[in-house]
C-alpha positions as a printed Julia matrix, in Angstrom:
204×3 Matrix{Float64}:
 152.26  112.08  178.1
 150.59  108.67  177.67
 147.07  107.48  176.96
 145.96  105.13  179.74
 144.64  101.62  179.15
 141.01  102.69  179.45
 141.5   105.29  176.65
 141.61  108.34  178.89
 144.38  110.87  178.7
 146.83  110.84  181.6
 148.66  114.07  180.8
 148.44  114.72  177.09
 147.87  114.34  174.24
 144.24  115.2   174.92
 141.13  113.9   173.18
 139.37  117.03  171.92
 136.15  117.78  173.72
 136.92  115.37  176.58
 137.08  116.22  180.3
 140.84  115.64  180.09
 141.19  118.57  177.71
 142.72  121.39  179.79
 140.92  124.05  177.73
 137.48  122.51  178.26
 135.19  124.61  180.4
 134.19  122.8   183.58
 132.46  124.27  186.56
 134.92  125.47  189.19
 138.01  124.55  187.2
 137.89  126.85  184.19
 140.87  129.17  183.92
 139.96  132.5   182.33
 141.81  133.26  179.11
 144.08  136.26  179.18
 143.3   139.35  177.14
 146.15  138.55  174.79
 144.61  135.16  174.01
 141.27  136.59  172.99
 140.75  136.87  169.22
 141.33  140.36  167.95
 138.82  142.17  165.79
 139.28  141.24  162.17
 140.32  143.98  159.74
 140.3   141.79  156.62
 137.73  139.23  155.54
 137.45  136.81  152.64
 134.33  136.13  150.61
 133.0   132.66  150.04
 134.6   131.99  146.64
 138.0   133.12  148.0
 137.67  130.95  151.09
 136.76  127.99  148.91
 139.77  128.48  146.64
 142.19  128.76  149.59
 140.66  125.78  151.49
 140.25  123.53  148.46
 136.49  123.0   148.94
 133.35  123.57  146.84
 130.92  126.41  147.41
 128.26  123.83  148.16
 130.37  122.45  151.0
 131.06  125.98  152.3
 127.39  126.88  152.26
 126.3   123.61  153.93
 128.9   123.89  156.68
 127.84  127.47  157.4
 124.1   126.61  157.46
 124.67  123.62  159.75
 126.99  125.54  162.1
 130.06  123.42  161.41
 132.2   126.34  160.21
 130.46  129.66  160.32
 132.02  132.93  159.06
 133.31  134.84  162.11
 133.71  138.22  160.37
 130.25  138.58  158.84
 127.43  136.01  158.43
 124.97  136.23  155.59
 121.86  138.26  156.5
 119.41  137.28  153.76
 119.89  138.03  150.1
 122.35  140.68  149.03
 124.85  140.18  151.86
 128.12  138.35  151.51
 129.64  136.06  154.13
 133.1   137.15  155.21
 135.53  134.58  156.6
 138.6   135.36  158.68
 142.02  133.83  158.04
 141.46  131.48  161.0
 138.12  130.43  159.51
 139.82  129.43  156.24
 142.45  127.43  158.14
 139.68  125.58  159.93
 137.85  124.99  156.64
 140.93  123.34  155.17
 141.41  121.17  158.28
 137.77  120.03  158.09
 138.27  119.11  154.43
 141.33  116.98  155.32
 139.4   115.23  158.11
 136.48  114.46  155.82
 138.79  113.14  153.11
 140.26  110.71  155.66
 136.86  109.5   156.82
 136.71  111.06  160.29
 133.17  111.06  161.7
 131.37  114.43  161.56
 130.72  114.33  165.32
 134.47  114.22  165.99
 135.12  116.94  163.41
 132.64  119.21  165.21
 134.44  118.67  168.5
 137.75  119.5   166.84
 136.35  122.68  165.22
 134.99  123.91  168.56
 138.39  123.29  170.11
 140.3   125.06  167.35
 138.09  128.14  167.58
 138.93  128.49  171.26
 142.69  128.53  170.79
 145.02  131.44  170.28
 147.02  132.12  167.11
 150.33  130.88  168.5
 148.78  127.73  169.93
 147.31  126.8   166.54
 150.63  127.06  164.73
 152.28  124.59  167.11
 149.44  122.09  167.21
 149.25  118.67  165.54
 145.86  116.97  165.33
 146.0   113.18  165.42
 143.12  110.81  164.79
 142.62  107.07  165.28
 139.44  107.04  163.24
 137.24  107.44  166.33
 138.83  110.22  168.41
 140.72  113.41  167.51
 143.65  114.24  169.79
 145.53  117.49  170.27
 149.31  117.22  170.35
 151.51  120.22  171.05
 154.88  118.51  171.21
 156.75  115.77  169.3
 156.68  113.62  172.45
 152.91  113.66  172.47
 152.75  112.59  168.82
 155.2   109.72  169.51
 153.11  108.72  172.53
 150.04  108.3   170.4
 151.87  106.43  167.68
 153.47  104.03  170.14
 150.11  103.41  171.78
 148.52  102.58  168.47
 145.95  105.38  168.65
 147.42  107.74  166.08
 146.59  106.69  162.53
 147.13  109.99  160.81
 148.0   113.54  161.74
 147.46  117.11  160.56
 150.16  119.63  161.35
 148.13  122.78  161.77
 151.16  124.96  161.14
 151.58  123.45  157.67
 147.9   124.06  156.85
 148.31  127.6   158.26
 151.18  128.37  155.86
 149.38  126.78  152.9
 146.35  128.99  153.47
 148.51  132.05  154.05
 150.24  131.5   150.67
 146.96  130.9   148.89
 145.24  133.96  150.34
 148.2   136.18  149.5
 147.42  135.53  145.83
 143.66  136.15  146.15
 141.39  139.04  147.06
 140.6   140.14  150.58
 138.19  142.79  151.75
 138.64  145.47  154.39
 135.93  145.0   156.98
 135.56  148.71  157.77
 135.46  150.16  154.25
 134.66  147.25  151.99
 137.77  148.0   149.94
 139.08  145.11  147.86
 142.64  144.14  148.68
 144.5   142.37  145.89
 147.33  140.11  146.91
 146.91  140.88  150.61
 149.24  138.8   152.79
 147.39  137.68  155.95
 150.78  137.01  157.55
 151.43  140.75  157.86
 148.34  141.29  160.05
 149.07  138.12  162.06
 152.59  139.32  162.78
 151.25  142.64  164.07
 148.87  140.78  166.4
 151.67  138.63  167.78
 153.78  141.73  168.47
 150.87  143.35  170.33
 150.31  140.23  172.4
 153.94  140.05  173.6
């Protein structure tokens, strides 16, 4: 649970995108994810303005991040004029995390590594995760001991509790409009937590 003197992880917390990250795909050592860990098909999506309101970002930021591949809508991308991007609940959580990283001055290269990592994780993993940053590297912590380890080593300058961001986005989206992916029906005051709870029950 310590970071070694040369800056490499010796057992967690793990620098995101590094070879020490147990979820990184490496030839011969990649462990296949179970079916329960794979993201389920989305039934509700959120249009750009709704995603912006819940994540606390501008539409210009949203559009730029989508066009540069930083945070792309996983439910439905924009196919030319007349189509609307649709973001999943997870997408909006990631948008809000990116905003917090940028506000703190984290380099875009490190943010991209963190986003790729977050997209690969399951729902339950995200809720328990804390992201710590020393200004140069973003670390994943999944236990209080790992957070303390970073702080004692001097690497952890600030942290983002993903579970807190998760609940903030859930509350915001429950007061905004969602859209059924299959029918296009507008859902007013849809609580994304209801669908997430159903997914967790199916995964057990």
